GROMACS .gro file of C-alpha atoms in nm:
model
  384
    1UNK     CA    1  -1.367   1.484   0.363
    2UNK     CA    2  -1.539   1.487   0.042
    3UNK     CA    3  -1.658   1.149  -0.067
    4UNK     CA    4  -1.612   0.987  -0.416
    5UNK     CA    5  -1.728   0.696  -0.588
    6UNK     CA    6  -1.494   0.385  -0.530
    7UNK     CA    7  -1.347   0.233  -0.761
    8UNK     CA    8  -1.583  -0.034  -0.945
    9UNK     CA    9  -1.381  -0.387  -0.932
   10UNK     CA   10  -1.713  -0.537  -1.043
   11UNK     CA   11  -1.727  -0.910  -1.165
   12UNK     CA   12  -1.465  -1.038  -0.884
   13UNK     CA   13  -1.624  -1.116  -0.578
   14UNK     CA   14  -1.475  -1.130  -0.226
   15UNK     CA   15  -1.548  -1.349   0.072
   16UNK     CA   16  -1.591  -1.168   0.421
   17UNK     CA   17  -1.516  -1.492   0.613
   18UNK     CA   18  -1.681  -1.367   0.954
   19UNK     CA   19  -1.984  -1.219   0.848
   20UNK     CA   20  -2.321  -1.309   0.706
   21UNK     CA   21  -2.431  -1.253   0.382
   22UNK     CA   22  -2.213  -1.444   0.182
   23UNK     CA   23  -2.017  -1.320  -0.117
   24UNK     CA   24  -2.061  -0.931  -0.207
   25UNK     CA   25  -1.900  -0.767  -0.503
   26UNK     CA   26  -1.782  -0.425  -0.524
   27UNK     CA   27  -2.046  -0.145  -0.628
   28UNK     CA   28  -2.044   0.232  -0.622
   29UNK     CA   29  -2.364   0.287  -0.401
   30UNK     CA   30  -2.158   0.136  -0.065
   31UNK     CA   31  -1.789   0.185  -0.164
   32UNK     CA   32  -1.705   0.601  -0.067
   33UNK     CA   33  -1.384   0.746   0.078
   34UNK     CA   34  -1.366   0.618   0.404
   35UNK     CA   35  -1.346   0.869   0.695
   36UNK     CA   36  -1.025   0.950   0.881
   37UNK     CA   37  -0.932   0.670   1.146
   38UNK     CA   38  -1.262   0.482   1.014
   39UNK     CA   39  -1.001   0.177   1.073
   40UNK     CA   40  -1.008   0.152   1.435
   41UNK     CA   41  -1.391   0.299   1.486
   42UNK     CA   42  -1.531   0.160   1.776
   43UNK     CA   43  -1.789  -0.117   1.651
   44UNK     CA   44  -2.161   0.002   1.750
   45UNK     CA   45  -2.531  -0.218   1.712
   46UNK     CA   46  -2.617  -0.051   1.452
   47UNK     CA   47  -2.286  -0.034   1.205
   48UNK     CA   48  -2.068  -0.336   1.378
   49UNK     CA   49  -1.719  -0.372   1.253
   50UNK     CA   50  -1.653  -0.622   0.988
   51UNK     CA   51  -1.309  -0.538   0.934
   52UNK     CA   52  -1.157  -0.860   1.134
   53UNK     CA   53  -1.359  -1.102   0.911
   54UNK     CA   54  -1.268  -0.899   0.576
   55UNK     CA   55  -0.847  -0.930   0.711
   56UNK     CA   56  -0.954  -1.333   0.876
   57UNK     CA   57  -0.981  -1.442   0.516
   58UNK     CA   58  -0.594  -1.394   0.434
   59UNK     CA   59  -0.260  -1.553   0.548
   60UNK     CA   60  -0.015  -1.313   0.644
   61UNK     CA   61   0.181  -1.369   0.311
   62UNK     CA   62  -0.136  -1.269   0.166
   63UNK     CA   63  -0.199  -0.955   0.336
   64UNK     CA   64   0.149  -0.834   0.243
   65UNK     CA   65   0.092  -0.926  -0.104
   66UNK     CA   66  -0.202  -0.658  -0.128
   67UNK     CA   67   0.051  -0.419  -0.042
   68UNK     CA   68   0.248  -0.465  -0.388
   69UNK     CA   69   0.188  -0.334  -0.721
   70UNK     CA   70   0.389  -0.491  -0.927
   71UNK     CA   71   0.534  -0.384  -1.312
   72UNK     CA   72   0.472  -0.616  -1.615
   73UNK     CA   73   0.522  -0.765  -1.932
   74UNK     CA   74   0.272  -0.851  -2.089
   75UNK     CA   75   0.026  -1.154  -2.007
   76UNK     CA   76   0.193  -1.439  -1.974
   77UNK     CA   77   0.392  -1.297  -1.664
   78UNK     CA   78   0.105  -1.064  -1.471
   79UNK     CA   79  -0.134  -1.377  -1.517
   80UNK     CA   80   0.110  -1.601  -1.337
   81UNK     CA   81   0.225  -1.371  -1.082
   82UNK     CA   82  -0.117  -1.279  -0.993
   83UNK     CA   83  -0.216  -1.625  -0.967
   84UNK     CA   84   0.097  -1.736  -0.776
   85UNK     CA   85   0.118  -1.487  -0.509
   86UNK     CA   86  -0.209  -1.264  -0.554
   87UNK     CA   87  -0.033  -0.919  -0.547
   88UNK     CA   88  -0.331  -0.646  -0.547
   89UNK     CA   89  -0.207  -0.446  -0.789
   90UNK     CA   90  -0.008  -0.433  -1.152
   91UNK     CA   91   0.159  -0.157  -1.319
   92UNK     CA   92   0.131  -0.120  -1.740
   93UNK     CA   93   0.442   0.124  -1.857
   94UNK     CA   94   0.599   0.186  -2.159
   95UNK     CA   95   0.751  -0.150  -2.206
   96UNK     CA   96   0.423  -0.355  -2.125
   97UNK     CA   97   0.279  -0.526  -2.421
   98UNK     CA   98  -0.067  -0.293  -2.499
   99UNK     CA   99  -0.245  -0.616  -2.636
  100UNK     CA  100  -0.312  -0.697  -2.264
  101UNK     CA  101  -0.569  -0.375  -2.252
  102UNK     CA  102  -0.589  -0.389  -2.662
  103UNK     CA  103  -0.744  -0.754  -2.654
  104UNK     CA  104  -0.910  -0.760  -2.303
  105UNK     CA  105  -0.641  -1.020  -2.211
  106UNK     CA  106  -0.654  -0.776  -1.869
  107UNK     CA  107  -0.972  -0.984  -1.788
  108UNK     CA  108  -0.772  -1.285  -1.761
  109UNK     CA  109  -0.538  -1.131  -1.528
  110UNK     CA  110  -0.833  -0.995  -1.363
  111UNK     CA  111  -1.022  -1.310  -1.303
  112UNK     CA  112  -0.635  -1.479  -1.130
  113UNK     CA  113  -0.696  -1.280  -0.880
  114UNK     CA  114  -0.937  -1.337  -0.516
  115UNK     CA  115  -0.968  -0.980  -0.435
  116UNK     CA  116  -1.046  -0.706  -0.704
  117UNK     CA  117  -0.675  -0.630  -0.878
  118UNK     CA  118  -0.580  -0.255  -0.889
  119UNK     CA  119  -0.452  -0.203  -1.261
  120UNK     CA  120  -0.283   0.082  -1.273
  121UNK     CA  121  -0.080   0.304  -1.518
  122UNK     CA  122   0.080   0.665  -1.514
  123UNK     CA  123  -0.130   0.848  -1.784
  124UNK     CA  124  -0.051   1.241  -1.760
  125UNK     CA  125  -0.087   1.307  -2.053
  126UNK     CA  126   0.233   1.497  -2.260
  127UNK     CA  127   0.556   1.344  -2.258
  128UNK     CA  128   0.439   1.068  -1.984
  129UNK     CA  129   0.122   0.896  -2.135
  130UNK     CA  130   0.113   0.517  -2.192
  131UNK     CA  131  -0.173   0.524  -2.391
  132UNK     CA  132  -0.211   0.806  -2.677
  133UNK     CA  133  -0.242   0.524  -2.946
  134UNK     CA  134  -0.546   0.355  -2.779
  135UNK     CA  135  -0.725   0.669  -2.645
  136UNK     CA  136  -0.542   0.915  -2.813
  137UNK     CA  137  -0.297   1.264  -2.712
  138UNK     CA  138  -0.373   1.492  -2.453
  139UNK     CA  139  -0.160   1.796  -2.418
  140UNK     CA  140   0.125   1.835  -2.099
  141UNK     CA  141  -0.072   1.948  -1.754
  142UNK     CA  142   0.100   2.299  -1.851
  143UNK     CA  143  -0.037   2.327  -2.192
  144UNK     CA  144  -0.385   2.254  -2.033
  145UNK     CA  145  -0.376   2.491  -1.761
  146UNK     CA  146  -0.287   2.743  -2.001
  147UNK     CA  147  -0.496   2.671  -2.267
  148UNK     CA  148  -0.826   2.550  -2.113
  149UNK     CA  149  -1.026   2.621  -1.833
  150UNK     CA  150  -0.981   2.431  -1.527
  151UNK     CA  151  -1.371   2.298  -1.597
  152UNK     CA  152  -1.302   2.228  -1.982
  153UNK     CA  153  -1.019   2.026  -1.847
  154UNK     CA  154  -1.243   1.863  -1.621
  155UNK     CA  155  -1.504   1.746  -1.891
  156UNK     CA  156  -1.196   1.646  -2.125
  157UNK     CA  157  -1.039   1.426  -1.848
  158UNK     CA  158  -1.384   1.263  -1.762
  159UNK     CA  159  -1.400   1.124  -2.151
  160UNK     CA  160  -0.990   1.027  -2.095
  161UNK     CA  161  -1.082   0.832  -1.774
  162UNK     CA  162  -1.378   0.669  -1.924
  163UNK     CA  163  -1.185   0.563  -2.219
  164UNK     CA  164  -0.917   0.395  -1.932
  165UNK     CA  165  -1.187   0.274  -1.776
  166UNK     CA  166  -1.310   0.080  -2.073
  167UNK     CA  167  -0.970  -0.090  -2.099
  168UNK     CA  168  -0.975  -0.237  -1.789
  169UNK     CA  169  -0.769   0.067  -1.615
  170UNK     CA  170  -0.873   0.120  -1.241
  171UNK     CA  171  -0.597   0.352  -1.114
  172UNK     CA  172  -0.411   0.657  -1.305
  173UNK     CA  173  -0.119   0.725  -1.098
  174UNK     CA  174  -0.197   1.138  -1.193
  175UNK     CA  175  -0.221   1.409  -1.130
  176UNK     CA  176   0.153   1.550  -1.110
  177UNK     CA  177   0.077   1.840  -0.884
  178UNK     CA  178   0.430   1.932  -0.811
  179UNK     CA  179   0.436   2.351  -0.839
  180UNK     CA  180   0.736   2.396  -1.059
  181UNK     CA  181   0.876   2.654  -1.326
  182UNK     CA  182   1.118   2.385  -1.471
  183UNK     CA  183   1.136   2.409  -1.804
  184UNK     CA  184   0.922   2.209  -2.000
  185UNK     CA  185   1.154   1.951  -2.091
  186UNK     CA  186   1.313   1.875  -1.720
  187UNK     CA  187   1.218   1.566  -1.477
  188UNK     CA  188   0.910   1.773  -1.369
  189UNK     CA  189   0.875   2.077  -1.628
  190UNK     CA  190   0.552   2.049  -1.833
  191UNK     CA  191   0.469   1.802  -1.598
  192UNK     CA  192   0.333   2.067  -1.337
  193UNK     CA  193   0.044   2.268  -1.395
  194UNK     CA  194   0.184   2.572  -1.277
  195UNK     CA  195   0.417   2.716  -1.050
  196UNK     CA  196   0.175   2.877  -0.862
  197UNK     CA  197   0.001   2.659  -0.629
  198UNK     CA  198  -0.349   2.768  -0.659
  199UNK     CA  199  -0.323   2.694  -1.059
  200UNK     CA  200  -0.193   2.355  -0.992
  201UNK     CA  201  -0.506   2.305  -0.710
  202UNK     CA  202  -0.725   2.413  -0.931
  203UNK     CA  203  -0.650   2.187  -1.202
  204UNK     CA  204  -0.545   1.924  -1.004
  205UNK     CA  205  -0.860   1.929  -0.819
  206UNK     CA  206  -1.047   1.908  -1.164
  207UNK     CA  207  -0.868   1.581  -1.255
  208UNK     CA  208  -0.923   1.416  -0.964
  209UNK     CA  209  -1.283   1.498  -1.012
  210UNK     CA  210  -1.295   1.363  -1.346
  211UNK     CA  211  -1.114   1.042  -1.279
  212UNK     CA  212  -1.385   0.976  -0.989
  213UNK     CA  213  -1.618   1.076  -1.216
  214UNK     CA  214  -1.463   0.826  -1.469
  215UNK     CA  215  -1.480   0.503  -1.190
  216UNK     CA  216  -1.102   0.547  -1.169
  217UNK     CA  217  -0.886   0.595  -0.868
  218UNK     CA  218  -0.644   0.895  -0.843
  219UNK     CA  219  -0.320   0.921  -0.694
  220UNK     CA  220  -0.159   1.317  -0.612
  221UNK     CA  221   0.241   1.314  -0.680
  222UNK     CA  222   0.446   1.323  -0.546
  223UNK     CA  223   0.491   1.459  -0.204
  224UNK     CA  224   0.589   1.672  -0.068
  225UNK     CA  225   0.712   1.819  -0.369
  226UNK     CA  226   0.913   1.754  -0.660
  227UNK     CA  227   0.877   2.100  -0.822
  228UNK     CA  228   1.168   2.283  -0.682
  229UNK     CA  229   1.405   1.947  -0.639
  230UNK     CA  230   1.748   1.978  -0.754
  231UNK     CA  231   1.758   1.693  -1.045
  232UNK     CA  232   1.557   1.348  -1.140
  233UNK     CA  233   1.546   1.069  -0.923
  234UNK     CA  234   1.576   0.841  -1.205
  235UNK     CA  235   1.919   0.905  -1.217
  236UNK     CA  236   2.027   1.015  -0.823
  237UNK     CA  237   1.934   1.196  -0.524
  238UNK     CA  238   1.679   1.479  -0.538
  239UNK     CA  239   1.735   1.759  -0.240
  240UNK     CA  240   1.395   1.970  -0.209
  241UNK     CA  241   1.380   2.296  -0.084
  242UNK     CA  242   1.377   2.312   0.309
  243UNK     CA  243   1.060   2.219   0.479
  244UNK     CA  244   0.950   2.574   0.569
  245UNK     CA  245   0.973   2.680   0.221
  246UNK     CA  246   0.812   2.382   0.077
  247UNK     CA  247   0.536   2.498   0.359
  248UNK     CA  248   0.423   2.820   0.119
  249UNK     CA  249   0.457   2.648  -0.204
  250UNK     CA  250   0.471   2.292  -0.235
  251UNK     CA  251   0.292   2.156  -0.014
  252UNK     CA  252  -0.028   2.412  -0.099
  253UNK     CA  253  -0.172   2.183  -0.339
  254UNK     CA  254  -0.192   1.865  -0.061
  255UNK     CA  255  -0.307   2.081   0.165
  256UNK     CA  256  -0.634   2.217  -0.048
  257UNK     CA  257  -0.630   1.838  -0.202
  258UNK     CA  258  -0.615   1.642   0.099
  259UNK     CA  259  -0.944   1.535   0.133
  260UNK     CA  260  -1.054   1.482  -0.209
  261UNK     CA  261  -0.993   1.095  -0.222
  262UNK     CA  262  -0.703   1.053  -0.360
  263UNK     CA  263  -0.405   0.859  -0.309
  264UNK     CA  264  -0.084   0.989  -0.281
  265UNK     CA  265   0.275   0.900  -0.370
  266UNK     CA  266   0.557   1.016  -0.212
  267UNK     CA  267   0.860   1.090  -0.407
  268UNK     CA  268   1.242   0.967  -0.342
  269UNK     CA  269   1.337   1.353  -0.251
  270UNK     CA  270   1.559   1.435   0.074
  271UNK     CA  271   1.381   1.736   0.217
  272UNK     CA  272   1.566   1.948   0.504
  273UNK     CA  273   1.400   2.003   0.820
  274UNK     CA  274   1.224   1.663   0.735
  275UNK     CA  275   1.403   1.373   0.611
  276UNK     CA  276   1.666   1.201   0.814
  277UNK     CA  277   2.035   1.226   0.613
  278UNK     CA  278   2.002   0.969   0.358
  279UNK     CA  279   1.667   0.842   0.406
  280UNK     CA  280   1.437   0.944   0.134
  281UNK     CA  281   1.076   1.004   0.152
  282UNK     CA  282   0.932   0.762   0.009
  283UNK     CA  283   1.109   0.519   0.306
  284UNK     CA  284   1.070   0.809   0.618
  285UNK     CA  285   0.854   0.749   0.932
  286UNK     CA  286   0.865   1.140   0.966
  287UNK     CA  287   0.697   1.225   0.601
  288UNK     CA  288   0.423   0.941   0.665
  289UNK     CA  289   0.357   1.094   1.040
  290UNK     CA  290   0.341   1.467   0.796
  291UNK     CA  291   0.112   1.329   0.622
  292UNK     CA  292  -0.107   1.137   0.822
  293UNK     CA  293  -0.112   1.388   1.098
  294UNK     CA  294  -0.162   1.665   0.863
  295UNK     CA  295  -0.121   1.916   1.168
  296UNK     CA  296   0.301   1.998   1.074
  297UNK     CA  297   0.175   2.151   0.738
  298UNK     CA  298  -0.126   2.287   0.821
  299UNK     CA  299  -0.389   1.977   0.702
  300UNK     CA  300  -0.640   1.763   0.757
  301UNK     CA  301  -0.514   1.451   0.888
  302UNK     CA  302  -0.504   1.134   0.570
  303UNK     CA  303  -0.634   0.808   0.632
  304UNK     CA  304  -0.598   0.708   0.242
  305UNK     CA  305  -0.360   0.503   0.048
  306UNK     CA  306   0.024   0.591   0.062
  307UNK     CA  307   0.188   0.471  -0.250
  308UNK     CA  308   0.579   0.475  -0.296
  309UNK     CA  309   0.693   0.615  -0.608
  310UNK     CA  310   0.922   0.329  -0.868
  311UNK     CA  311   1.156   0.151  -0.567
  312UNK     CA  312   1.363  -0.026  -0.847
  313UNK     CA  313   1.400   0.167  -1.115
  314UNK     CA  314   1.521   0.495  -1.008
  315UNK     CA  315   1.892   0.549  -0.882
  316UNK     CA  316   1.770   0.844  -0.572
  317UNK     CA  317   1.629   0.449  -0.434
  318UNK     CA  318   1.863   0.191  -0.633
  319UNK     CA  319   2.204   0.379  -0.542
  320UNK     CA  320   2.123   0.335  -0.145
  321UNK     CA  321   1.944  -0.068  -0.178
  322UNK     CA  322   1.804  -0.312  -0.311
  323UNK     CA  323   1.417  -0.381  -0.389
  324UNK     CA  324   1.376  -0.596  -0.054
  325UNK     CA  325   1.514  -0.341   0.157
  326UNK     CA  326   1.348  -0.078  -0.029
  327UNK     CA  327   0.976  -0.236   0.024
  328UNK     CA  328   1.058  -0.322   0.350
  329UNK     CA  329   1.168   0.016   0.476
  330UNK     CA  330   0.884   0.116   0.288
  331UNK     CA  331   0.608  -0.033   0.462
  332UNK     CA  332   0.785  -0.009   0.823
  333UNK     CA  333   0.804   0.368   0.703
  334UNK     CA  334   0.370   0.360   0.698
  335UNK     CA  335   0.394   0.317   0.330
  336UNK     CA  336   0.018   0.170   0.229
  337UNK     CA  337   0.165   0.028  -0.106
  338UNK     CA  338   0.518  -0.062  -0.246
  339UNK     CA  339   0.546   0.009  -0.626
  340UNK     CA  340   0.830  -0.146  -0.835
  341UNK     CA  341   0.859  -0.181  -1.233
  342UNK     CA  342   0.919  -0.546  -1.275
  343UNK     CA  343   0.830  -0.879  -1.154
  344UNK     CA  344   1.171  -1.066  -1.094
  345UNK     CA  345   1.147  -1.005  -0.726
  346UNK     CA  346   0.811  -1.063  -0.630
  347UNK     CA  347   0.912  -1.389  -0.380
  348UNK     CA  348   1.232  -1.288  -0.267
  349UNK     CA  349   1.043  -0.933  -0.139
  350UNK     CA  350   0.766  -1.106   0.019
  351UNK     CA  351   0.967  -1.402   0.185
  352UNK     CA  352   1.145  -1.081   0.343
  353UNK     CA  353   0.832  -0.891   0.444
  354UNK     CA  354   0.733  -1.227   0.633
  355UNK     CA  355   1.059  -1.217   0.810
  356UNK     CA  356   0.983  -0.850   0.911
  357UNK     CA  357   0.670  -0.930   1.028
  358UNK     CA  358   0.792  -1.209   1.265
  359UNK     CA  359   1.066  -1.042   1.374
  360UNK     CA  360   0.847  -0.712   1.482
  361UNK     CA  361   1.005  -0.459   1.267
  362UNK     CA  362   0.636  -0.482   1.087
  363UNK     CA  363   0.390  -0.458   1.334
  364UNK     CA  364   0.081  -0.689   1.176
  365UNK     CA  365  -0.164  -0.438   1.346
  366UNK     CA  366   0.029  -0.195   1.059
  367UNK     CA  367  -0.023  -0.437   0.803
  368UNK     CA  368  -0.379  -0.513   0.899
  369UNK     CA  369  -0.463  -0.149   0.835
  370UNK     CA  370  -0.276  -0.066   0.514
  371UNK     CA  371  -0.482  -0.353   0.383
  372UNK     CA  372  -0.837  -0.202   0.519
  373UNK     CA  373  -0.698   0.122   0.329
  374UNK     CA  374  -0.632  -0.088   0.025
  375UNK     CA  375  -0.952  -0.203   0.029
  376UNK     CA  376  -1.171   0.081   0.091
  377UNK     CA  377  -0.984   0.251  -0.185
  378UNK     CA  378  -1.034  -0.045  -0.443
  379UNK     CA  379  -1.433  -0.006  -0.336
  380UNK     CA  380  -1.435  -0.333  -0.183
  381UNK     CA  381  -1.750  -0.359   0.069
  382UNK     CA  382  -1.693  -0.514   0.412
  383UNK     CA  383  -2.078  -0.565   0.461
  384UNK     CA  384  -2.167  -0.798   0.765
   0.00000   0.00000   0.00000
């Protein structure tokens, strides 16, 4: 597995209740991808395991809240929600108000929170950028990858993710590598690279790069594969190509990818040979084991973060339940991290994760490592 900088969280310091040393603060020297099953290493003399005092410090609530990221407003509402129920992680779209990066208010939002806050956004550039007024245009993935070279791109998206960086950006939910040859103007279209898979590997590979490069985190979408899918999940459900075929093209991209440090999201698609009837991706036990294990496409196994894709804003989710039921079939599903577009539900969804925990349907040994993944991703040091 390659290993990449963490992301820097500097300035917010967390407590590792059961081991010396005090507080320690995020830095890039310590905080690398962690290795796979590096959550249940067997503790030695010389490296012992100071995972149980990093999880000792929260409640259970609290645990389950660092499995959210959470869409909002402006600052008024992230501030308080942070500080209320200490989500670890926000979302900035299209509707959020851009003074909160604009005028640093981020560093308010920031500060609410005990453990480093992921702040995340979906910058792609194209049609889907958040952010062209602050850092300026890039061109669609497609337009790159056939206008640049996959190394130009690279140095391009290293000045992009520095300029997110600046803003108080830690995660860019990119790159799209879906293989498609949608037209430009479809759900995916210019979104993808390519539709061959080792263009949309090679460029994909060169953002991720650049975003690690940047002190940013990247997240690969959205698996396993949205390229070939038979509409937009925003407005109902998506049916992929059958496993086997998504095998020799989708799927390509994770496979090469895998190790690179990334995240990945897993989209709301129904995927033959895969998904059980009705059960979409993003909430099935089998395409977590696929990806974890790796082995039934031909991959390393994955011991990164697993984020959902929107759970309450798109109808392939919306049309089959609510946002409770959507997070909690979610995580039960081996989801790492729930991700919703606004912050009305933020109690209700925990008060039911609580419920699933005590009534076993959410295993706390589960929870206990999604939030170890959380962590390692944010760069957050569990130093004895």
């Amino acid at each position: 597995m390659r290993t990449v900088p963490g992301i820097v969280l500097a300035v917010l310091a967390v407590t590792v209740t059961a081991c010396s040393g005090g507080n320690r603060t995020a830095d890039t020297s310590s905080a690398t991808a962690a290795p796979p099953n590096s959550t249940t290493a067997a503790t030695t003399s010389a490296q012992p395991d100071c995972t149980a005092g990093f999880l000792a410090q929260y409640t259970t609530r609290q645990k389950l809240a660092q499995l959210l990221t959470v869409g909002v407003n402006g600052l008024a509402d992230a501030e308080s929600l942070v500080r209320s129920e200490q989500i670890g992680g926000i979302f900035l779209g299209s509707w959020t108000d851009q003074s909160l990066l604009a005028d640093k208010q981020i560093d308010r939002v920031k500060a609410a929170a005990r453990t480093p806050l992921m702040v995340t956004i979906d910058e792609e550039g194209g049609r889907v950028s958040r952010l062209s007024n602050l850092i300026g245009a890039a061109p669609s993935a497609r337009v790159s990858a056939q206008t640049v070279s996959a190394e130009d791109y690279y140095r391009e998206s290293v000045a992009r993710g520095r300029a997110m960086k600046d803003l108080g950006i830690t995660v860019d939910f990119a790159p799209d590598v879906d293989v498609s040859s949608q037209p430009d103007d479809s759900v995916i279209g210019d979104r993808s690279y390519s539709d061959d898979p080792e263009v949309v590997t090679r460029y994909g590979d060169a953002y991720i790069r650049a975003m690690h490069d940047a002190g940013l985190g990247a997240v690969m979408k959205h698996f396993p594969g949205h390229g070939s899918g038979s509409g937009d999940s925003h407005t109902g459900a998506v049916r992929t190509p059958p496993l086997d075929q998504l095998q020799q093209v989708d799927l390509v991209p994770y496979r090469a990818l895998i190790g690179s440090g990334a995240g990945v999201m897993v989209g709301h698609l129904d995927v033959p040979g895969l998904t059980d009837p009705g059960v979409p991706a993003s909430i099935s036990p089998q395409v977590m084991s696929l990806l974890r294990q790796g082995s039934g496409y031909g991959a390393a196994p994955f011991d990164g973060p697993i984020f959902t894709d929107d759970l309450s804003g798109m109808a392939a989710i919306t049309s089959r339940m609510g946002i409770a039921d959507a997070v909690a079939a979610a995580l039960e599903a081996g989801v790492d991290n729930a991700l919703w577009i606004n912050s009305d539900a933020v109690t209700q969804v925990l008060d039911r994760l609580e419920q699933e925990v005590r009534e076993g349907r959410l295993p706390l040994k589960q929870v206990d490592d999604s939030v170890l993944r959380m962590a390692r991703y944010k760069g957050i040091p569990m130093h004895c």
